[in-house]
Short mmCIF file of C-alpha atoms and ligand atoms in Angstrom, two decimals:
data_model
loop_
_atom_site.label_atom_id
_atom_site.label_comp_id
_atom_site.label_asym_id
_atom_site.label_seq_id
_atom_site.Cartn_x
_atom_site.Cartn_y
_atom_site.Cartn_z
CA MET A 1 -124.28 -48.84 -4.85
CA MET A 2 -124.31 -45.13 -4.18
CA ASN A 3 -123.58 -42.08 -6.20
CA THR A 4 -120.16 -40.66 -5.43
CA LYS A 5 -120.16 -36.90 -5.80
CA VAL A 6 -116.88 -35.19 -6.70
CA TRP A 7 -116.17 -31.59 -5.72
CA LYS A 8 -113.25 -30.02 -7.60
CA CYS A 9 -111.61 -27.71 -5.09
CA ASN A 10 -108.65 -25.85 -6.41
CA THR A 11 -107.01 -24.57 -3.22
CA GLU A 12 -106.61 -21.17 -4.84
CA GLN A 13 -110.35 -20.68 -5.33
CA HIS A 14 -113.27 -20.09 -3.02
CA ASN A 15 -114.44 -23.50 -1.95
CA GLU A 16 -116.86 -22.60 0.86
CA GLN A 17 -119.96 -23.87 -0.90
CA PRO A 18 -118.72 -27.33 -1.97
CA LEU A 19 -116.89 -27.80 1.33
CA GLN A 20 -120.03 -26.89 3.28
CA GLU A 21 -121.94 -29.47 1.26
CA ALA A 22 -119.28 -32.09 2.02
CA ALA A 23 -119.26 -31.09 5.71
CA ASN A 24 -123.05 -31.47 5.89
CA ILE A 25 -122.79 -34.99 4.49
CA LEU A 26 -120.24 -35.84 7.21
CA VAL A 27 -122.46 -34.37 9.94
CA ASP A 28 -125.38 -36.43 8.57
CA GLY A 29 -123.37 -39.66 8.92
CA GLY A 30 -122.00 -39.97 5.38
CA THR A 31 -118.50 -40.77 4.11
CA VAL A 32 -116.36 -38.20 2.31
CA ALA A 33 -112.79 -38.58 1.03
CA PHE A 34 -110.62 -35.49 1.28
CA PRO A 35 -106.98 -34.51 0.70
CA THR A 36 -104.58 -34.05 3.58
CA GLU A 37 -100.94 -33.01 3.29
CA THR A 38 -99.97 -36.71 3.47
CA VAL A 39 -102.48 -38.81 1.50
CA TYR A 40 -106.24 -38.72 0.89
CA GLY A 41 -108.32 -39.79 3.89
CA LEU A 42 -111.77 -41.35 3.95
CA GLY A 43 -113.68 -39.43 6.59
CA ALA A 44 -116.76 -40.03 8.72
CA ASP A 45 -118.12 -38.62 12.00
CA ALA A 46 -115.91 -40.24 14.67
CA THR A 47 -118.76 -40.10 17.19
CA ASN A 48 -121.23 -41.94 14.93
CA GLU A 49 -120.83 -45.74 15.03
CA ALA A 50 -122.91 -46.40 11.90
CA ALA A 51 -120.94 -43.79 9.94
CA VAL A 52 -117.61 -45.25 11.04
CA LYS A 53 -118.74 -48.74 10.05
CA HIS A 54 -119.30 -47.42 6.50
CA ILE A 55 -115.58 -46.59 6.34
CA PHE A 56 -114.61 -50.15 7.24
CA ALA A 57 -117.11 -51.57 4.73
CA ALA A 58 -116.00 -49.30 1.87
CA LYS A 59 -112.30 -50.10 2.37
CA GLY A 60 -112.69 -53.76 3.29
CA ARG A 61 -110.67 -52.90 6.39
CA PRO A 62 -110.18 -55.45 9.21
CA SER A 63 -112.23 -54.31 12.21
CA ASP A 64 -109.31 -54.63 14.66
CA ASN A 65 -107.39 -51.81 12.95
CA PRO A 66 -108.17 -48.47 14.67
CA LEU A 67 -108.65 -45.18 12.81
CA ILE A 68 -106.88 -41.85 13.21
CA VAL A 69 -109.14 -39.02 14.39
CA HIS A 70 -108.64 -35.67 12.68
CA VAL A 71 -109.59 -32.39 14.35
CA ALA A 72 -109.16 -28.68 13.64
CA THR A 73 -108.38 -27.33 17.13
CA MET A 74 -106.62 -28.09 20.41
CA GLU A 75 -109.97 -27.66 22.22
CA GLN A 76 -111.31 -30.62 20.24
CA VAL A 77 -108.27 -32.68 21.23
CA GLN A 78 -108.91 -31.86 24.91
CA GLN A 79 -112.47 -33.13 24.53
CA LEU A 80 -111.30 -36.52 23.23
CA VAL A 81 -108.35 -37.47 25.40
CA MET A 82 -107.84 -37.98 29.14
CA ASP A 83 -104.67 -36.00 29.58
CA ILE A 84 -101.79 -34.77 27.50
CA PRO A 85 -98.28 -35.41 28.86
CA PRO A 86 -95.95 -32.36 28.57
CA LEU A 87 -93.81 -34.05 25.90
CA ALA A 88 -96.90 -34.82 23.79
CA MET A 89 -97.95 -31.18 24.19
CA GLU A 90 -94.54 -30.08 22.97
CA LEU A 91 -94.88 -32.33 19.90
CA MET A 92 -98.28 -30.79 19.14
CA HIS A 93 -96.90 -27.27 19.41
CA THR A 94 -93.92 -28.13 17.24
CA PHE A 95 -95.49 -30.24 14.49
CA TRP A 96 -99.21 -29.40 14.31
CA PRO A 97 -100.85 -28.76 12.02
CA GLY A 98 -98.83 -31.45 10.26
CA PRO A 99 -98.11 -35.11 9.47
CA LEU A 100 -97.77 -36.38 13.05
CA THR A 101 -100.33 -38.67 14.74
CA ILE A 102 -100.10 -38.90 18.52
CA ILE A 103 -101.55 -41.86 20.43
CA LEU A 104 -103.20 -40.76 23.70
CA PRO A 105 -105.51 -42.30 26.32
CA VAL A 106 -109.07 -41.80 25.09
CA LYS A 107 -111.97 -40.56 27.23
CA LYS A 108 -114.58 -43.25 27.67
CA GLY A 109 -117.70 -42.94 25.55
CA VAL A 110 -116.80 -39.88 23.46
CA LEU A 111 -115.95 -41.79 20.26
CA ALA A 112 -117.73 -44.53 18.35
CA PRO A 113 -116.25 -47.79 19.72
CA THR A 114 -115.14 -49.03 16.29
CA VAL A 115 -112.81 -46.02 15.84
CA THR A 116 -110.44 -47.28 18.53
CA ALA A 117 -111.02 -50.99 17.80
CA GLY A 118 -111.46 -51.67 21.49
CA LEU A 119 -108.18 -50.02 22.57
CA ASP A 120 -108.12 -47.48 25.41
CA THR A 121 -106.10 -45.09 23.26
CA VAL A 122 -106.81 -42.96 20.21
CA GLY A 123 -104.54 -41.57 17.50
CA VAL A 124 -105.20 -37.87 16.83
CA ARG A 125 -103.82 -35.27 14.51
CA ILE A 126 -104.47 -31.76 13.20
CA PRO A 127 -103.67 -31.96 9.48
CA GLN A 128 -102.04 -29.15 7.56
CA HIS A 129 -103.93 -29.20 4.25
CA PRO A 130 -106.14 -26.08 3.87
CA LEU A 131 -109.05 -28.11 2.42
CA ALA A 132 -108.86 -30.66 5.25
CA LEU A 133 -108.76 -27.90 7.84
CA SER A 134 -111.73 -26.08 6.27
CA LEU A 135 -113.75 -29.28 6.09
CA LEU A 136 -112.97 -30.06 9.74
CA SER A 137 -113.89 -26.52 10.86
CA LEU A 138 -117.09 -26.37 8.81
CA SER A 139 -118.28 -29.74 10.14
CA GLY A 140 -117.27 -28.96 13.72
CA ILE A 141 -116.95 -32.67 14.51
CA PRO A 142 -113.96 -34.99 14.96
CA ILE A 143 -113.46 -36.93 11.73
CA ALA A 144 -112.15 -40.50 11.73
CA ALA A 145 -110.18 -41.03 8.54
CA PRO A 146 -107.93 -43.85 7.39
CA SER A 147 -106.22 -43.56 4.02
CA ALA A 148 -108.88 -43.57 1.29
CA ASN A 149 -107.73 -46.73 -0.53
CA LEU A 150 -109.02 -50.26 -0.63
CA SER A 151 -107.39 -52.13 2.25
CA GLY A 152 -103.97 -53.46 1.19
CA LYS A 153 -103.51 -51.12 -1.79
CA PRO A 154 -101.15 -48.14 -2.00
CA SER A 155 -102.61 -45.04 -0.34
CA PRO A 156 -104.16 -42.44 -2.66
CA THR A 157 -102.19 -39.30 -3.46
CA LYS A 158 -104.68 -38.09 -6.10
CA ALA A 159 -108.48 -37.91 -6.21
CA GLU A 160 -108.34 -40.25 -9.24
CA HIS A 161 -106.80 -42.95 -7.02
CA VAL A 162 -109.70 -42.60 -4.57
CA TRP A 163 -112.21 -42.71 -7.42
CA HIS A 164 -110.58 -45.88 -8.76
CA ASP A 165 -110.80 -47.67 -5.41
CA LEU A 166 -113.99 -46.27 -3.84
CA ASN A 167 -116.33 -45.02 -6.56
CA HIS A 168 -119.91 -46.03 -5.64
CA LYS A 169 -118.76 -46.94 -2.13
CA VAL A 170 -118.53 -43.48 -0.56
CA ASN A 171 -120.78 -40.40 -0.65
CA GLY A 172 -118.24 -37.94 -1.95
CA ILE A 173 -114.67 -36.99 -2.84
CA VAL A 174 -113.17 -33.55 -2.32
CA ASP A 175 -110.70 -33.28 -5.20
CA GLY A 176 -107.83 -31.01 -4.17
CA GLY A 177 -105.27 -32.32 -6.65
CA GLU A 178 -102.12 -34.11 -5.58
CA THR A 179 -101.20 -34.40 -1.91
CA GLY A 180 -97.85 -33.04 -0.71
CA VAL A 181 -95.83 -35.50 1.37
CA GLY A 182 -97.21 -38.55 -0.44
CA LEU A 183 -96.68 -40.92 2.51
CA GLU A 184 -98.79 -41.16 5.68
CA SER A 185 -98.22 -39.35 8.96
CA THR A 186 -95.70 -40.56 11.52
CA VAL A 187 -97.50 -42.35 14.38
CA VAL A 188 -95.95 -41.82 17.81
CA GLN A 189 -96.71 -42.57 21.43
CA VAL A 190 -95.10 -40.78 24.37
CA MET A 191 -93.98 -43.09 27.21
CA CYS A 192 -91.83 -42.13 30.19
CA ASP A 193 -90.39 -39.04 28.49
CA GLN A 194 -89.50 -41.08 25.42
CA ILE A 195 -91.03 -40.91 21.97
CA HIS A 196 -91.87 -44.30 20.49
CA ILE A 197 -92.33 -44.30 16.72
CA LEU A 198 -95.04 -46.82 15.80
CA ARG A 199 -95.01 -45.95 12.10
CA PRO A 200 -92.41 -43.81 10.30
CA GLY A 201 -93.85 -41.08 8.08
CA GLY A 202 -94.00 -37.41 7.20
CA ILE A 203 -92.22 -36.19 10.36
CA THR A 204 -88.76 -37.74 10.45
CA LEU A 205 -86.84 -39.33 13.32
CA GLU A 206 -84.32 -36.49 13.04
CA GLN A 207 -87.08 -33.89 13.44
CA LEU A 208 -88.42 -35.69 16.51
CA GLN A 209 -84.90 -35.81 17.97
CA ASN A 210 -84.85 -32.02 17.92
CA VAL A 211 -87.64 -32.11 20.50
CA CYS A 212 -86.51 -35.09 22.60
CA HIS A 213 -83.17 -36.90 22.70
CA SER A 214 -84.83 -40.25 23.32
CA VAL A 215 -86.69 -41.37 20.20
CA ILE A 216 -87.23 -45.11 19.77
CA PRO A 217 -88.39 -46.78 16.55
CA THR A 218 -90.66 -49.70 17.50
CA TYR A 219 -91.84 -50.86 14.08
CA ASN A 220 -90.50 -53.71 11.99
CA GLU A 221 -90.19 -53.83 8.24
CA LYS A 222 -91.54 -57.37 8.25
CA GLU A 223 -93.67 -58.69 11.08
CA GLY A 224 -92.81 -61.86 12.89
CA VAL A 225 -89.91 -60.24 14.71
CA SER A 226 -91.91 -58.74 17.55
CA ASP A 227 -94.87 -60.66 18.99
CA THR A 228 -97.67 -58.12 18.83
CA PRO A 229 -97.19 -55.06 16.69
CA ARG A 230 -97.86 -51.95 18.79
CA SER A 231 -99.80 -50.37 15.97
CA PRO A 232 -102.44 -52.95 15.04
CA GLY A 233 -102.44 -51.89 11.40
CA MET A 234 -98.78 -52.73 10.95
CA LYS A 235 -99.44 -56.48 10.82
CA TYR A 236 -101.48 -56.42 7.61
CA THR A 237 -100.32 -56.36 4.00
CA HIS A 238 -100.11 -52.74 2.94
CA TYR A 239 -99.39 -50.51 0.00
CA ALA A 240 -99.09 -53.50 -2.33
CA PRO A 241 -99.34 -53.32 -6.12
CA GLN A 242 -100.94 -56.23 -8.02
CA GLY A 243 -97.64 -57.43 -9.46
CA GLN A 244 -95.06 -59.34 -7.46
CA LEU A 245 -92.74 -56.74 -5.93
CA THR A 246 -89.08 -57.48 -5.21
CA VAL A 247 -87.11 -54.86 -3.29
CA VAL A 248 -83.41 -55.00 -4.10
CA GLN A 249 -80.98 -53.76 -1.48
CA VAL A 250 -77.25 -53.51 -1.90
CA GLN A 251 -74.99 -54.26 1.06
CA GLY A 252 -72.44 -51.65 2.18
CA GLN A 253 -69.42 -52.36 0.01
CA SER A 254 -71.11 -53.73 -3.11
CA ASN A 255 -71.14 -51.66 -6.24
CA PRO A 256 -74.60 -50.15 -6.83
CA THR A 257 -74.46 -51.29 -10.46
CA ALA A 258 -74.57 -54.86 -9.07
CA ALA A 259 -78.26 -54.17 -8.47
CA HIS A 260 -78.79 -53.07 -12.07
CA HIS A 261 -77.14 -56.19 -13.42
CA TRP A 262 -79.10 -58.50 -11.16
CA ILE A 263 -82.42 -56.79 -11.89
CA GLU A 264 -81.75 -56.82 -15.62
CA GLN A 265 -81.10 -60.58 -15.54
CA GLN A 266 -84.43 -61.10 -13.77
CA VAL A 267 -86.22 -58.80 -16.21
CA GLN A 268 -84.89 -60.65 -19.22
CA ALA A 269 -85.75 -64.06 -17.76
CA ALA A 270 -89.31 -62.89 -17.06
CA ASN A 271 -89.63 -61.27 -20.48
CA GLU A 272 -88.63 -64.56 -22.10
CA GLN A 273 -91.54 -66.18 -20.26
CA GLY A 274 -93.82 -63.55 -21.77
CA ARG A 275 -94.43 -61.75 -18.48
CA LYS A 276 -94.90 -58.03 -18.13
CA THR A 277 -92.03 -56.39 -16.21
CA GLY A 278 -91.43 -53.08 -14.44
CA VAL A 279 -88.54 -51.39 -12.66
CA LEU A 280 -88.62 -48.63 -10.04
CA THR A 281 -85.39 -46.70 -9.86
CA TYR A 282 -83.86 -43.25 -9.30
CA ASP A 283 -82.69 -40.67 -11.85
CA GLU A 284 -79.01 -41.37 -11.16
CA ASP A 285 -79.48 -45.11 -11.60
CA ARG A 286 -81.44 -45.29 -14.84
CA TRP A 287 -80.03 -47.77 -17.35
CA GLU A 288 -81.01 -49.19 -20.73
CA SER A 289 -83.47 -51.77 -19.45
CA GLN A 290 -85.50 -54.35 -21.33
CA ALA A 291 -88.30 -53.89 -18.79
CA HIS A 292 -91.67 -52.90 -20.26
CA ILE A 293 -91.80 -49.97 -17.86
CA MET A 294 -89.05 -48.18 -16.00
CA LEU A 295 -90.19 -45.46 -13.61
CA SER A 296 -87.95 -43.11 -11.68
CA LEU A 297 -88.86 -41.75 -8.27
CA GLY A 298 -86.61 -38.75 -9.01
CA SER A 299 -83.17 -38.06 -7.61
CA LYS A 300 -82.00 -40.26 -4.75
CA TYR A 301 -80.66 -37.08 -3.19
CA GLU A 302 -84.16 -35.57 -3.07
CA LEU A 303 -86.13 -38.20 -1.23
CA GLU A 304 -89.05 -35.84 -0.51
CA GLN A 305 -89.78 -36.08 -4.22
CA ALA A 306 -89.47 -39.89 -4.11
CA ALA A 307 -91.93 -40.04 -1.19
CA HIS A 308 -94.32 -37.81 -3.13
CA THR A 309 -94.15 -40.10 -6.17
CA LEU A 310 -93.96 -43.62 -4.69
CA TYR A 311 -97.65 -44.60 -4.40
CA SER A 312 -98.49 -43.06 -7.74
CA ALA A 313 -95.69 -45.08 -9.35
CA LEU A 314 -96.92 -48.32 -7.78
CA ARG A 315 -100.42 -47.60 -9.07
CA MET A 316 -99.03 -46.90 -12.56
CA MET A 317 -97.51 -50.39 -12.54
CA ASP A 318 -101.00 -51.75 -11.81
CA GLU A 319 -102.59 -49.68 -14.58
CA SER A 320 -100.12 -51.24 -17.02
CA ASN A 321 -100.79 -54.74 -15.66
CA VAL A 322 -97.17 -55.26 -14.73
CA GLU A 323 -96.72 -58.74 -13.26
CA PHE A 324 -93.19 -58.46 -11.85
CA ILE A 325 -91.73 -55.30 -10.35
CA TRP A 326 -88.18 -54.74 -9.11
CA ALA A 327 -87.60 -51.69 -6.94
CA GLN A 328 -84.28 -50.31 -5.76
CA ASP A 329 -84.18 -49.80 -2.02
CA CYS A 330 -83.48 -46.48 -0.41
CA ASP A 331 -81.32 -45.20 2.46
CA MET A 332 -82.54 -44.89 6.03
CA GLU A 333 -82.22 -41.17 6.38
CA GLY A 334 -84.89 -38.51 6.80
CA ILE A 335 -88.02 -39.40 4.87
CA GLY A 336 -86.02 -42.31 3.33
CA THR A 337 -86.83 -44.32 6.46
CA ALA A 338 -90.55 -44.09 5.67
CA ILE A 339 -90.03 -44.86 1.97
CA LYS A 340 -88.01 -47.94 2.89
CA ASN A 341 -90.68 -49.00 5.40
CA ARG A 342 -93.49 -48.76 2.81
CA LEU A 343 -91.48 -50.54 0.11
CA HIS A 344 -90.62 -53.40 2.44
CA LYS A 345 -94.21 -53.67 3.69
CA ALA A 346 -95.40 -53.82 0.09
CA ALA A 347 -92.73 -56.31 -1.01
CA ASP A 348 -93.25 -60.00 -1.69
CA VAL A 349 -89.48 -60.57 -1.75
CA VAL A 350 -86.51 -58.64 -0.35
CA MET A 351 -83.27 -59.42 -2.16
CA THR A 352 -79.93 -58.47 -0.62
CA LEU A 353 -76.94 -58.35 -2.95
O1 LIG B 401 -101.36 -39.55 7.05
C1 LIG B 401 -102.16 -40.29 7.63
O2 LIG B 401 -101.98 -40.72 8.78
C2 LIG B 401 -103.43 -40.67 6.87
C3 LIG B 401 -104.24 -39.39 6.67
C4 LIG B 401 -105.57 -39.63 6.05
O3 LIG B 401 -104.37 -38.72 7.89
N1 LIG B 401 -104.19 -41.66 7.58
C5 LIG B 401 -103.76 -42.94 7.71
O4 LIG B 401 -104.65 -43.76 8.39
O5 LIG B 401 -102.72 -43.34 7.25
P1 LIG B 401 -104.55 -45.36 8.34
O6 LIG B 401 -105.78 -45.82 8.99
O7 LIG B 401 -104.30 -45.81 6.95
O8 LIG B 401 -103.35 -45.69 9.29
C6 LIG B 401 -103.48 -45.47 10.69
C7 LIG B 401 -102.42 -46.22 11.44
C8 LIG B 401 -102.66 -47.70 11.41
O9 LIG B 401 -101.43 -48.38 11.30
C9 LIG B 401 -103.30 -47.94 12.78
O10 LIG B 401 -103.11 -49.25 13.24
C10 LIG B 401 -102.57 -46.92 13.64
O11 LIG B 401 -102.43 -45.79 12.80
N2 LIG B 401 -103.36 -46.54 14.83
C11 LIG B 401 -104.53 -45.88 14.87
N3 LIG B 401 -104.97 -45.77 16.13
C12 LIG B 401 -104.07 -46.37 16.92
C13 LIG B 401 -103.95 -46.60 18.34
N4 LIG B 401 -104.86 -46.18 19.18
N5 LIG B 401 -102.86 -47.27 18.79
C14 LIG B 401 -101.90 -47.68 17.93
N6 LIG B 401 -101.95 -47.49 16.59
C15 LIG B 401 -103.02 -46.85 16.09
MG1 LIG B 402 -103.74 -46.91 5.29
#
């Protein structure tokens, strides 16, 4: 057990002193969670094998799942990777700092071997959050950082989520309040002048298409379809609340209220069995439900807000010990693609009406 120090860092204030303290811990081989514009990350010196192993231990993360390396400058990127194809360079100029992770061939021996899980590539990004950027600059080292949750759980969008999962397991938490996007970065790889999306996220397919006409999604909502997932992490259970989650999708012509009726029947049946029930919906779809908890992700026409709220809502279901959750699915457009991906990855059951 270790003491987990928390530094409150309101982005408006001067945070030099606490951030320097956090940076020193990272340089000395410790683990520090910090906010990025997507979700909180759990950082350690990416060149220090022992430090990186602490991340895997704290999260209970499978050792074959590589970590994203975060840096503050392009010079640092050049030091880590073999070469940067022109299209990858264009993506960096367009979307960095920001929620885009780019997979590139890694230079031999510059990173702790566990970071890349034995692959000859590394995922890198320059994040946009001012606290993350300051921490990276002050430490001067590349920081390996997966999302700062216990493996399998929803990613943390607040310092309280990190505290809940990793208190006593990490050296410190930089508390910068709520993160912005609320979902992880988009992971891409450039191949033959095409962009392959390995994980949808904060930068949308449509945004990528503005840079390159050939953008190819290569992820699956449920594994089993493709033999080996290209992104090793995509094969594990992710983002899952404790309760059994059913995602309810409505086929083209069906009336959306069909979903409400079906969910309500399930809720009432579960209630009669004395089970605790929860529903995740949108503002426009709210109905008089018998569920113990109904949470809205906001308007279905403002999916940025839904993305921002999703993980927090799933964690609220856990806090209330909800045993059965029904969530309405969302459209594949813009950030909706990433919301849908996370919901389906988290789901125990997908119901199509
Ligand atoms: O927004 C984010 O990306 C957050 C913040 C903290 O930056 N980080 C994050 O890390 O989501 P993590 O470890 O939870 O997810 C990283 C994903 C995993 O699916 C992993 O398998 C994939 O990126 N990945 C990492 N390195 C890879 C590589 N060399 N090749 C393919 N996939 C890789
Ligand atoms: Mg994660």
